[in-house]
XYZ file of C-alpha atoms in Angstrom:
759
model
C 1.138 -9.851 -22.042
C 4.307 -8.640 -19.976
C 7.340 -7.385 -21.810
C 11.063 -8.211 -21.239
C 14.121 -6.140 -21.664
C 16.244 -6.947 -24.693
C 18.825 -4.097 -24.748
C 19.574 -1.053 -22.825
C 21.618 1.877 -24.256
C 22.859 4.878 -22.012
C 24.424 7.963 -23.540
C 25.952 10.823 -21.529
C 23.706 9.487 -18.647
C 24.777 9.707 -14.949
C 28.143 7.788 -14.736
C 28.303 7.059 -18.482
C 30.232 9.790 -20.461
C 29.950 8.279 -23.816
C 27.890 5.238 -24.570
C 27.206 1.966 -22.695
C 25.274 -0.918 -23.850
C 23.729 -3.665 -21.620
C 22.652 -6.715 -23.674
C 19.797 -8.784 -22.112
C 19.736 -11.295 -25.134
C 16.206 -12.241 -26.029
C 14.856 -11.445 -22.427
C 17.307 -13.442 -20.264
C 17.858 -12.497 -16.677
C 21.036 -10.794 -15.853
C 23.287 -10.762 -12.777
C 25.644 -7.687 -12.547
C 28.667 -7.696 -10.166
C 30.793 -4.816 -9.152
C 32.187 -3.098 -6.299
C 30.723 0.072 -4.844
C 31.128 3.057 -7.132
C 31.686 0.996 -10.319
C 28.404 2.133 -12.001
C 25.962 -0.722 -11.148
C 23.184 1.692 -9.949
C 23.412 3.539 -13.156
C 21.698 0.717 -15.149
C 18.954 0.825 -12.496
C 18.750 4.590 -12.631
C 18.440 4.448 -16.367
C 15.593 1.825 -16.299
C 13.964 3.855 -13.456
C 14.069 7.137 -15.556
C 12.751 5.622 -18.771
C 9.779 3.753 -17.193
C 8.877 6.338 -14.458
C 10.188 9.711 -15.862
C 12.156 10.342 -12.706
C 14.953 9.110 -10.446
C 13.716 8.853 -6.945
C 17.136 9.980 -5.539
C 17.194 12.892 -7.770
C 13.465 13.857 -7.325
C 14.417 16.541 -4.737
C 14.768 20.205 -5.644
C 18.250 20.991 -7.285
C 19.292 17.361 -8.039
C 17.492 16.987 -11.447
C 20.668 18.223 -13.430
C 22.592 15.074 -12.281
C 20.714 12.964 -14.586
C 23.184 14.162 -17.257
C 26.847 13.142 -17.150
C 28.587 15.824 -15.491
C 31.669 15.762 -17.879
C 30.571 18.875 -19.601
C 30.533 17.411 -23.140
C 27.937 18.303 -25.710
C 26.467 14.923 -26.356
C 22.843 14.462 -25.891
C 21.754 12.541 -22.709
C 19.395 9.668 -23.751
C 18.363 6.244 -22.595
C 17.382 3.854 -25.375
C 15.261 0.516 -24.503
C 14.566 -2.465 -26.726
C 11.764 -4.786 -25.188
C 9.923 -7.802 -26.663
C 6.870 -5.649 -27.050
C 5.889 -2.041 -27.572
C 7.312 -0.317 -24.516
C 10.775 0.246 -26.187
C 11.849 3.512 -27.379
C 14.111 6.467 -26.802
C 14.055 9.308 -24.120
C 16.212 12.251 -24.186
C 17.157 14.828 -21.439
C 15.208 16.829 -20.578
C 12.243 14.483 -20.555
C 9.303 16.039 -22.683
C 6.946 13.102 -22.219
C 3.657 13.698 -20.476
C 2.770 12.034 -17.160
C 0.060 9.958 -18.969
C 2.725 8.418 -21.260
C 4.816 6.916 -18.522
C 1.880 6.340 -16.013
C 1.055 2.768 -17.203
C 4.426 1.249 -16.734
C 5.490 3.620 -14.025
C 2.678 2.297 -11.773
C 3.766 -1.166 -11.876
C 6.252 -2.679 -9.434
C 9.756 -3.408 -10.987
C 12.528 -1.735 -8.958
C 13.800 -2.422 -5.534
C 16.802 -0.806 -4.182
C 18.939 -1.329 -1.085
C 18.643 2.168 -0.101
C 14.775 2.319 -0.239
C 14.239 -1.364 0.699
C 12.142 -0.571 3.731
C 10.356 2.605 2.492
C 6.988 0.988 2.124
C 7.331 -0.779 5.593
C 8.448 2.382 7.211
C 5.498 4.384 5.916
C 2.484 5.450 8.009
C -0.629 3.301 7.677
C -2.231 6.241 5.501
C 0.879 6.527 3.443
C 0.990 2.932 2.877
C -2.650 3.129 1.809
C -1.867 6.058 -0.669
C 1.123 3.903 -1.943
C -1.074 0.929 -2.504
C -3.743 2.881 -4.275
C -1.007 4.152 -6.584
C 0.431 0.660 -7.140
C -2.921 -1.022 -7.760
C -4.394 1.822 -10.036
C -7.065 2.256 -7.308
C -7.370 5.923 -7.654
C -10.201 6.007 -10.195
C -12.189 3.308 -8.113
C -11.581 4.985 -4.792
C -12.281 8.407 -6.609
C -15.666 6.983 -7.760
C -16.505 5.848 -4.366
C -15.791 9.341 -3.012
C -17.841 10.776 -5.662
C -20.806 8.441 -4.864
C -20.431 9.142 -1.134
C -20.469 12.945 -1.744
C -23.552 12.487 -3.963
C -25.102 10.432 -1.272
C -24.550 13.000 1.202
C -25.770 15.874 -0.960
C -29.024 13.950 -1.679
C -29.315 13.165 2.103
C -29.215 16.850 2.693
C -31.806 17.760 0.088
C -34.047 15.003 1.411
C -33.892 16.215 4.993
C -34.395 19.812 3.802
C -37.468 18.730 1.796
C -38.894 16.933 4.802
C -38.409 19.882 6.794
C -40.125 22.048 4.186
C -42.874 19.620 4.534
C -43.141 19.835 8.185
C -42.983 23.678 7.946
C -45.777 23.745 5.399
C -47.911 21.440 7.371
C -47.666 23.532 10.557
C -48.519 26.570 8.668
C -51.656 24.925 7.873
C -52.341 23.825 11.311
C -51.669 20.145 10.950
C -49.043 17.747 12.313
C -47.874 14.602 10.731
C -50.217 12.235 9.417
C -53.190 14.282 11.031
C -53.067 16.558 8.016
C -54.740 15.216 4.981
C -55.740 16.849 1.612
C -59.558 16.150 2.591
C -59.204 18.052 5.819
C -57.376 21.056 4.231
C -60.034 21.268 1.424
C -62.831 21.167 4.065
C -61.141 24.030 5.975
C -60.930 26.167 2.991
C -64.435 25.467 1.930
C -65.600 26.555 5.392
C -63.750 29.775 5.025
C -65.274 30.495 1.628
C -68.689 29.523 2.984
C -68.105 32.300 5.823
C -67.036 34.799 3.296
C -69.878 33.999 0.798
C -67.626 33.117 -2.165
C -67.743 30.199 -4.255
C -66.133 27.022 -2.662
C -63.396 24.987 -4.573
C -64.760 21.609 -5.493
C -60.984 20.017 -5.459
C -57.790 20.957 -3.887
C -56.448 21.384 -7.409
C -58.785 24.614 -7.603
C -57.090 26.024 -4.500
C -53.555 25.979 -6.221
C -54.855 27.463 -9.404
C -53.976 31.204 -9.532
C -57.119 31.926 -11.665
C -59.506 30.633 -8.890
C -57.611 32.534 -6.252
C -58.088 35.624 -8.133
C -61.732 35.026 -8.799
C -62.314 34.378 -5.124
C -60.388 37.362 -3.495
C -60.356 39.943 -6.374
C -57.355 42.266 -6.414
C -57.327 43.026 -2.677
C -54.118 41.158 -2.154
C -51.386 39.528 -4.308
C -51.062 36.207 -2.911
C -47.429 35.917 -1.422
C -45.772 34.444 1.428
C -43.847 37.467 1.935
C -46.430 39.132 4.320
C -46.901 39.567 8.096
C -49.342 36.710 8.174
C -47.020 34.355 6.346
C -44.142 35.429 8.419
C -46.189 34.572 11.563
C -47.105 31.256 10.411
C -43.478 30.413 9.531
C -42.307 31.515 12.946
C -45.089 29.449 14.549
C -43.844 26.486 12.494
C -40.122 26.598 13.791
C -39.106 23.673 15.765
C -35.871 22.784 17.566
C -33.510 20.747 15.562
C -33.782 16.959 15.794
C -31.145 16.100 18.405
C -29.875 12.798 19.497
C -27.315 13.056 22.197
C -26.483 9.341 21.619
C -24.991 10.252 18.259
C -22.347 12.473 19.833
C -21.736 10.183 22.828
C -21.226 7.190 20.170
C -18.824 9.244 18.127
C -16.862 10.208 21.283
C -16.500 6.446 22.311
C -15.443 5.480 18.856
C -12.691 8.060 18.308
C -11.332 7.601 21.889
C -11.457 4.033 21.566
C -9.205 4.143 18.403
C -6.474 4.967 20.797
C -6.725 1.458 22.057
C -5.311 0.310 18.930
C -1.822 1.808 19.690
C -1.637 -0.492 22.812
C -0.949 -3.836 21.370
C 2.384 -4.147 23.020
C 0.778 -3.733 26.354
C -1.426 -6.474 25.721
C 1.336 -8.643 24.505
C 3.381 -7.903 27.772
C 0.511 -8.634 29.895
C -0.390 -12.089 28.216
C 3.522 -12.947 28.182
C 3.657 -11.903 32.036
C 0.714 -14.363 32.824
C 1.914 -17.128 30.819
C 5.395 -16.914 32.421
C 3.755 -16.823 35.837
C 1.649 -19.860 35.226
C 4.427 -21.644 33.289
C 5.450 -25.300 34.432
C 8.985 -26.157 35.799
C 10.223 -27.877 32.790
C 12.141 -24.854 31.695
C 10.446 -24.483 28.377
C 9.411 -21.093 27.116
C 5.580 -20.741 26.949
C 5.930 -18.186 24.164
C 7.912 -20.542 21.819
C 7.630 -23.657 19.825
C 4.524 -22.855 17.683
C 4.236 -23.889 14.034
C 1.402 -22.921 11.777
C 0.738 -24.066 8.262
C 0.059 -21.363 5.361
C -3.806 -22.385 5.180
C -4.288 -21.494 8.909
C -2.217 -18.405 8.432
C -4.437 -17.220 5.575
C -7.623 -17.976 7.621
C -6.202 -15.675 10.387
C -5.613 -12.988 7.896
C -9.207 -13.214 6.652
C -10.557 -13.256 10.140
C -8.746 -10.016 11.083
C -9.415 -8.317 7.848
C -13.286 -8.977 8.502
C -13.041 -7.425 11.933
C -11.125 -4.412 10.946
C -13.431 -3.797 7.932
C -16.245 -3.766 10.226
C -14.547 -1.529 12.580
C -13.722 0.882 9.807
C -17.376 0.888 8.582
C -18.591 1.796 11.993
C -16.224 4.745 12.076
C -17.583 5.862 8.791
C -21.306 5.383 9.754
C -20.665 7.331 13.002
C -19.056 10.235 10.976
C -22.047 10.126 8.632
C -24.539 10.330 11.680
C -22.352 13.332 13.020
C -22.491 15.015 9.662
C -26.257 14.478 9.482
C -26.432 16.549 12.863
C -24.376 19.228 11.572
C -26.478 19.461 8.417
C -29.671 19.759 10.625
C -28.024 22.475 12.668
C -27.150 24.207 9.319
C -30.578 23.899 8.034
C -32.103 25.277 11.157
C -29.811 28.442 11.059
C -30.613 29.028 7.438
C -34.087 28.865 8.151
C -34.135 31.391 10.927
C -31.670 33.575 9.043
C -34.220 33.744 6.174
C -36.862 34.657 8.724
C -34.813 37.513 10.160
C -34.492 38.842 6.538
C -38.030 38.506 5.802
C -38.861 40.338 9.123
C -36.517 43.234 8.316
C -38.545 43.813 5.072
C -41.548 44.112 7.009
C -40.012 46.478 9.557
C -39.858 43.768 12.337
C -36.689 43.562 14.396
C -35.887 40.132 15.462
C -32.974 39.282 17.845
C -29.609 38.102 16.313
C -29.164 34.388 16.078
C -26.700 32.488 18.554
C -23.464 31.477 17.560
C -23.636 27.982 15.903
C -21.192 25.024 16.919
C -21.234 23.755 13.131
C -17.685 24.625 12.466
C -16.392 22.989 15.720
C -18.403 19.772 15.068
C -17.076 19.674 11.520
C -13.499 20.084 12.586
C -14.108 17.314 15.337
C -15.238 14.982 12.507
C -12.488 15.681 10.388
C -9.756 15.473 12.997
C -11.664 12.345 14.571
C -11.813 13.788 18.132
C -14.631 13.942 20.640
C -17.043 16.994 20.237
C -18.051 19.450 22.847
C -21.508 17.974 23.960
C -22.240 20.877 26.282
C -21.727 23.425 23.588
C -24.268 21.719 21.401
C -26.672 21.516 24.268
C -26.120 25.122 25.086
C -26.790 26.323 21.399
C -29.957 24.313 21.226
C -31.310 26.153 24.333
C -30.243 29.550 22.913
C -32.145 28.524 19.752
C -35.157 27.824 21.750
C -35.078 31.090 23.467
C -34.632 32.924 20.030
C -37.823 30.917 18.802
C -39.842 32.381 21.694
C -38.532 35.853 21.134
C -39.349 35.771 17.416
C -42.757 34.409 18.273
C -43.262 37.311 20.416
C -42.074 39.901 18.066
C -43.444 38.793 14.835
C -45.741 35.913 15.175
C -47.775 36.354 18.211
C -50.307 38.826 17.193
C -54.004 37.794 16.678
C -55.251 38.096 13.158
C -57.993 40.815 12.478
C -61.456 39.431 11.576
C -62.457 42.135 9.005
C -63.481 40.707 5.622
C -60.449 42.226 3.867
C -58.142 40.779 6.363
C -59.981 37.477 6.093
C -59.650 37.316 2.288
C -55.946 38.101 2.813
C -55.742 35.118 5.383
C -57.465 32.983 2.566
C -55.055 33.979 -0.080
C -52.137 33.103 2.317
C -53.768 29.888 3.267
C -54.152 29.001 -0.377
C -50.317 30.050 -1.033
C -49.485 27.643 1.928
C -51.448 24.757 0.351
C -49.389 25.354 -2.902
C -46.053 25.320 -1.032
C -47.219 22.481 1.011
C -48.109 20.337 -2.179
C -45.042 21.434 -3.949
C -42.869 20.616 -0.911
C -44.486 17.090 -0.746
C -43.615 16.519 -4.341
C -40.127 17.620 -3.945
C -39.765 15.453 -0.781
C -40.926 12.319 -2.658
C -38.489 12.846 -5.433
C -35.615 13.810 -2.906
C -36.441 10.691 -0.453
C -36.482 8.419 -3.513
C -33.267 9.691 -4.906
C -31.616 9.621 -1.409
C -32.801 6.098 -0.919
C -31.389 5.042 -4.287
C -28.136 6.823 -3.647
C -27.835 4.843 -0.425
C -28.270 1.428 -2.134
C -25.719 2.333 -4.945
C -23.202 3.534 -2.523
C -23.566 0.649 -0.119
C -23.411 -1.912 -2.944
C -20.339 -0.260 -4.626
C -18.557 0.015 -1.067
C -19.388 -3.511 -0.227
C -18.024 -4.744 -3.391
C -15.092 -2.496 -3.256
C -14.238 -3.787 0.370
C -14.824 -7.532 -0.759
C -12.414 -7.073 -3.659
C -9.914 -5.266 -1.582
C -10.165 -8.020 0.964
C -9.695 -10.684 -1.496
C -6.792 -8.771 -2.960
C -5.031 -8.310 0.269
C -5.553 -11.978 1.379
C -4.026 -12.841 -2.111
C -1.052 -10.789 -1.469
C -0.776 -11.926 2.058
C -0.691 -15.498 1.222
C 2.075 -14.933 -1.338
C 4.139 -12.761 0.926
C 3.779 -15.348 3.703
C 5.147 -18.024 1.438
C 8.105 -15.939 0.199
C 8.874 -14.728 3.625
C 8.756 -18.331 5.083
C 11.044 -19.258 2.080
C 13.541 -16.784 3.403
C 13.253 -17.515 6.951
C 12.417 -21.428 7.111
C 11.916 -22.690 10.566
C 12.033 -19.365 12.293
C 8.473 -19.491 13.664
C 7.537 -16.225 12.206
C 4.192 -16.598 10.329
C 1.097 -15.017 9.060
C 2.686 -12.155 7.299
C 0.364 -9.857 5.556
C -1.185 -6.468 4.704
C -4.171 -5.632 6.698
C -6.794 -2.593 6.569
C -6.400 -0.324 9.386
C -9.033 2.354 9.623
C -11.142 3.214 6.376
C -8.203 4.622 4.579
C -5.179 2.933 5.978
C -3.357 -0.274 5.781
C -0.427 -1.663 7.934
C 1.740 -4.674 7.987
C 1.317 -7.278 10.519
C 2.985 -10.756 11.632
C 2.308 -13.537 13.961
C 5.229 -13.578 16.487
C 5.168 -16.439 18.891
C 1.329 -16.509 19.286
C 0.783 -12.822 19.210
C -0.254 -10.432 16.417
C 2.222 -7.600 15.903
C 1.077 -4.649 13.848
C 3.271 -3.135 12.611
C 6.064 -5.733 13.038
C 8.832 -3.139 13.781
C 8.719 -4.012 17.478
C 9.809 -7.801 17.001
C 11.760 -7.943 13.709
C 15.303 -7.157 13.195
C 16.471 -4.793 10.313
C 17.452 -7.875 8.322
C 14.018 -9.524 8.792
C 12.183 -6.299 7.929
C 14.268 -6.049 4.767
C 13.326 -9.600 4.036
C 9.604 -8.750 4.452
C 10.222 -5.769 2.179
C 11.677 -8.120 -0.625
C 8.583 -10.549 -0.035
C 6.218 -7.808 -0.388
C 8.055 -6.512 -3.710
C 8.139 -9.899 -5.365
C 4.393 -10.629 -4.144
C 3.202 -7.295 -5.441
C 4.851 -7.757 -8.773
C 3.472 -11.087 -9.223
C -0.021 -9.926 -8.337
C -0.324 -6.651 -10.182
C 2.197 -6.285 -12.994
C 0.404 -6.488 -16.430
C 2.969 -4.825 -18.688
C 6.399 -5.313 -17.133
C 7.784 -8.817 -16.915
C 11.043 -7.935 -15.531
C 12.320 -7.039 -12.002
C 15.468 -5.006 -10.917
C 16.850 -5.740 -7.386
C 19.706 -3.252 -6.666
C 21.951 -4.299 -3.804
C 19.213 -5.676 -1.621
C 21.299 -7.894 0.508
C 23.409 -5.655 2.473
C 21.837 -6.611 6.004
C 21.633 -10.378 5.018
C 23.954 -13.069 6.560
C 25.395 -15.736 4.460
C 22.562 -18.317 4.957
C 20.015 -15.762 4.066
C 21.827 -14.532 0.978
C 21.730 -18.278 -0.027
C 18.075 -18.485 0.736
C 17.268 -15.608 -1.501
C 19.498 -16.784 -4.238
C 17.763 -20.183 -4.342
C 14.305 -18.574 -4.176
C 15.082 -16.239 -7.199
C 16.435 -19.052 -9.147
C 13.814 -21.500 -8.400
C 10.586 -19.649 -7.980
C 10.987 -16.537 -10.246
C 12.436 -18.451 -13.293
C 9.391 -17.137 -15.536
C 10.491 -13.647 -14.730
C 13.332 -11.509 -16.340
C 15.503 -10.626 -13.184
C 18.195 -8.065 -13.227
C 20.300 -8.541 -9.965
C 22.962 -5.842 -9.364
C 25.089 -6.660 -6.278
C 28.710 -5.778 -4.857
C 28.632 -9.018 -2.997
C 30.762 -11.698 -5.038
C 29.485 -14.543 -3.004
C 25.820 -13.689 -3.456
C 26.601 -13.352 -7.129
C 28.126 -16.744 -7.482
C 25.443 -18.420 -5.422
C 22.782 -16.992 -7.592
C 24.452 -17.613 -11.055
C 25.313 -21.178 -9.923
C 21.559 -21.984 -9.011
C 20.471 -20.260 -12.393
C 23.408 -21.187 -14.900
C 21.109 -19.843 -17.887
C 21.426 -16.123 -16.591
C 23.547 -13.617 -18.381
C 26.375 -12.227 -16.269
C 28.314 -9.040 -16.311
C 31.147 -7.896 -14.152
C 31.881 -4.182 -13.470
C 35.530 -3.889 -12.744
C 36.004 -0.150 -12.180
C 34.935 3.400 -13.037
C 36.877 6.314 -14.314
C 35.677 9.792 -14.878
C 36.649 9.784 -18.569
C 35.618 6.429 -19.383
C 32.805 5.631 -17.207
C 32.067 1.915 -16.094
C 34.537 -0.617 -17.280
C 33.168 -4.222 -17.615
C 34.636 -7.611 -17.849
C 32.280 -10.279 -19.214
C 32.026 -13.496 -17.126
C 32.706 -16.668 -19.040
C 30.905 -19.948 -17.633
C 33.608 -20.478 -14.928
C 33.124 -16.981 -13.709
C 35.785 -15.869 -11.349
C 37.900 -18.848 -12.578
C 37.683 -17.372 -16.007
C 38.769 -14.108 -14.642
C 41.898 -15.656 -13.044
C 42.760 -17.425 -16.401
C 42.469 -13.956 -18.077
C 44.746 -12.507 -15.425
C 47.235 -15.469 -16.049
C 47.160 -15.118 -19.805
C 47.852 -11.341 -19.449
C 51.065 -12.159 -17.516
C 49.601 -11.100 -14.013
C 50.629 -14.446 -12.170
C 50.080 -12.927 -8.784
C 46.764 -11.396 -9.659
C 45.670 -14.688 -11.233
C 46.623 -16.365 -7.748
C 44.682 -13.996 -5.821
C 41.627 -14.506 -7.971
C 42.240 -18.266 -7.806
C 42.363 -18.323 -3.970
C 39.095 -16.231 -3.762
C 37.601 -18.678 -6.134
C 38.753 -21.659 -3.935
C 37.428 -19.979 -0.562
C 33.985 -19.339 -2.166
C 33.725 -22.798 -3.703
C 34.599 -24.480 -0.414
C 32.170 -22.254 1.524
C 29.408 -23.223 -0.994
C 30.164 -26.893 -0.514
C 30.351 -26.711 3.232
C 26.937 -24.849 3.238
C 25.221 -27.369 0.974
C 26.405 -30.281 2.818
C 25.868 -28.791 6.242
C 29.460 -29.479 7.099
C 30.312 -29.200 11.049
C 32.645 -26.210 11.463
C 33.980 -24.624 14.722
C 31.275 -22.377 16.337
C 31.873 -18.700 15.614
C 29.682 -15.792 16.341
C 27.823 -13.600 13.698
C 29.642 -12.268 10.813
C 32.954 -14.042 11.787
C 31.196 -17.402 10.462
C 31.758 -15.855 6.752
C 35.397 -15.452 7.419
C 36.684 -19.008 7.540
C 40.118 -20.049 7.042
C 40.891 -22.311 4.011
C 42.108 -24.921 6.629
C 38.829 -24.827 8.402
C 36.916 -25.397 5.043
C 38.976 -28.272 3.756
C 38.470 -30.067 7.200
C 34.645 -29.297 7.012
C 34.333 -30.682 3.458
C 36.289 -33.785 4.593
C 33.899 -34.250 7.668
C 30.765 -33.953 5.718
C 31.930 -36.376 3.127
C 32.987 -38.847 5.670
C 29.580 -38.996 7.031
C 27.567 -39.114 3.847
C 29.893 -40.308 1.002
C 33.148 -41.898 2.342
C 33.976 -43.602 -1.070
C 33.683 -40.214 -2.795
C 35.938 -38.699 -0.121
C 38.603 -41.207 -0.948
C 38.279 -40.373 -4.505
C 38.825 -36.741 -3.990
C 41.617 -37.180 -1.327
C 44.523 -36.635 -3.696
C 42.857 -33.598 -5.305
C 42.074 -31.930 -1.791
C 45.680 -32.694 -0.721
C 46.982 -31.004 -3.979
C 44.909 -27.906 -3.448
C 46.013 -27.576 0.058
C 49.448 -27.580 -1.179
C 48.502 -25.085 -3.695
C 47.291 -22.825 -0.975
C 50.613 -22.800 1.033
C 52.949 -22.826 -1.905
C 51.387 -20.822 -4.662
C 48.048 -19.047 -3.706
C 49.022 -17.907 -0.305
C 52.373 -16.286 -1.166
C 51.595 -12.730 -0.710
C 49.399 -13.251 2.350
C 52.608 -14.537 4.015
C 54.665 -11.583 2.909
C 57.474 -13.838 1.852
C 58.715 -11.457 -0.897
C 58.402 -14.491 -3.542
C 56.242 -14.268 -6.423
C 53.847 -17.038 -7.903
C 55.107 -18.787 -11.021
C 52.891 -19.082 -13.906
C 52.997 -22.703 -14.309
C 52.203 -23.213 -10.637
C 49.233 -20.997 -10.699
C 48.151 -22.690 -13.844
C 48.375 -26.009 -12.164
C 46.406 -24.712 -9.165
C 43.757 -23.357 -11.356
C 43.432 -26.625 -13.161
C 42.813 -28.320 -9.778
C 40.346 -25.829 -8.652
C 38.428 -26.331 -11.929
C 38.464 -29.978 -11.569
C 37.115 -29.643 -8.008
C 34.283 -27.397 -9.270
C 33.514 -29.805 -11.957
C 32.912 -32.568 -9.180
C 29.946 -30.604 -7.837
C 28.390 -29.833 -11.154
C 26.136 -31.726 -13.465
C 27.711 -31.856 -16.894
C 24.222 -31.790 -18.651
C 22.557 -28.952 -16.913
C 25.422 -27.227 -15.078
C 23.483 -26.959 -11.928
C 24.952 -28.336 -8.643
C 24.445 -31.875 -7.516
C 22.641 -30.644 -4.482
C 20.147 -28.562 -6.583
C 17.165 -30.557 -4.766
C 17.150 -33.117 -1.885
C 19.105 -33.126 1.258
C 22.644 -33.250 2.052
C 22.502 -36.979 2.503
C 20.912 -37.588 -0.833
C 20.335 -35.049 -3.398
C 20.556 -34.554 -7.338
C 20.990 -31.696 -9.893
C 18.180 -29.986 -11.810
C 17.678 -32.288 -14.538
C 18.032 -35.393 -12.223
C 21.020 -37.065 -14.169
C 23.722 -36.273 -11.575
C 23.321 -37.576 -7.930
C 25.234 -37.144 -4.626
C 26.610 -39.282 -3.419
C 27.702 -40.225 -6.903
C 26.271 -43.457 -8.151
C 29.876 -44.774 -8.696
C 30.596 -44.322 -4.889
């Protein structure tokens, strides 16, 4: 069950010199408004430090001391949290908790800051994978996969070495492959014994019995593989390592083909060029106008995921085959090195071994680059020459035929039989273990990839929904997280019919930040198990007015089951959000001072109008007039946006800076089109407010030198409050356009409608 915040208490922490308490009630959402430098981020810092053990901004060397308030007092720095569950408590600086204590909550997604908004988006594909592993808690799962892979590879090496031992032992007995059987070996030894006139063994088990060998050959020789005859047999059994040039060529094509993944933009431009050249003469752009529903987007994501997973597996398989080649080269070198050491003990000088390309091949596998095929071929040729020289020096002499030497040969033959049977037994076990390891690893990896694919599809679907909600009708679709190589993920988006991965080449900073918010929300929904709250700290800096409204609407509508802590310096965004979510608690940070820290002014239900009333009651008529004018501007902007009022065209940010006269005209136009009786009802109120703007609320703006009178400001405030009530439901306090269209809409509870029923 997820937990919500009830209370946060900061003492001598960051910008708080004494003590500051933030009350979340019984887990309600909270909107915090304040200009830059008033202490908003201190709240986010406290939550980050408590739940993760660090503050990312202060994680660099030399910054940790800034966790304490810098006023120099002796008060202990601490953060105390009360929650609806068991995660609450108190932490003092320096933090003495172990990493395990904060790992559970710290791994979950709960904090998004404006300054780090695009961090995940801007990471490399490998860094994204590592971040995803941390967020999803996949470290143990991925670690087990790597352990299984390592065990499988080791067992493969053992199996190959055991098979090589079997081949060596068979060659020492004069047999190749299936041509060597226990019956044939027994018959050979029985013939040997008949020629020497000694008792023949009845079974091959007798041959490997030390007692039978001692009775047969006496004490003439101690059966051992470390004599000249044994050495000669080992040299004669040497063979060139199994070599498949196709493995190297395939690896070369794989790693060089990976470069093609960096050329999607070229493909896009070529396709665009072709389409433009073949376009008709009607003037339409062949790259625009496509609309795709979420189901189809999800299907596309699934298709791309399947393709990329297959590509990743092919690369891994190619690497495994390359590693097998390296293992065979290493085994060949080890075997020949052992022969050289054995020859030295018998006073036989064998030539030095050629330099092996093992290290270069291993580096090529690790770096995913093409190997030097010629170097490998040259090494294998040098190894063949070494085998010939070794055979001449130590293995090419003809055995003597004296009885004593024949007995030595018999003893050596019996020892080789023993080694052969032992190597066959080891090989059977090693092959069985290797086969089992292959099955276990493949099954685990397939399940892991399947689960990851389903997980990414689930995230992608939700990201696409949230992103489409932030950018409706913009023809940007199929947003998702996709695997890219075995240990990498990347963001992708369909942009006018082409797949862009990553999306930086086609999305603006604002769209990328929207994507980051969509990812944050989707991942929190998908993976959070303990934390039921989300903190968004100044995340709308690059958003225009319309998209701020879209975000406010989405947070209020689609994330009402979460406890949201929204910190912003944008008052209009603050107002848009709390209007859509009247149940949220509200907090205004008015200023900050070194001695007192953040100063707060609790918002009453009428928000900024309440602040204007407070100024008026304190005798500050001009301050109240300024607040009242600001409240009226924001209220009229909100009405114009909701009713889609027609206003004179303006470019970019200038659209947000409308004169009050333009806004009054826009409201009248919108009501004339959709609710003319309601306009007639409001006409007197609107005229009174227009007069208030000129006579009372706009005095300082005109620099007339006059001051607003308290009674005039009070009357203006009353009219603004009356206009505000016209757009709000008296039952649920939400706006009358909470759902529906500008032509016909209603509040959240449905009891207030627009146009009003009386109209």
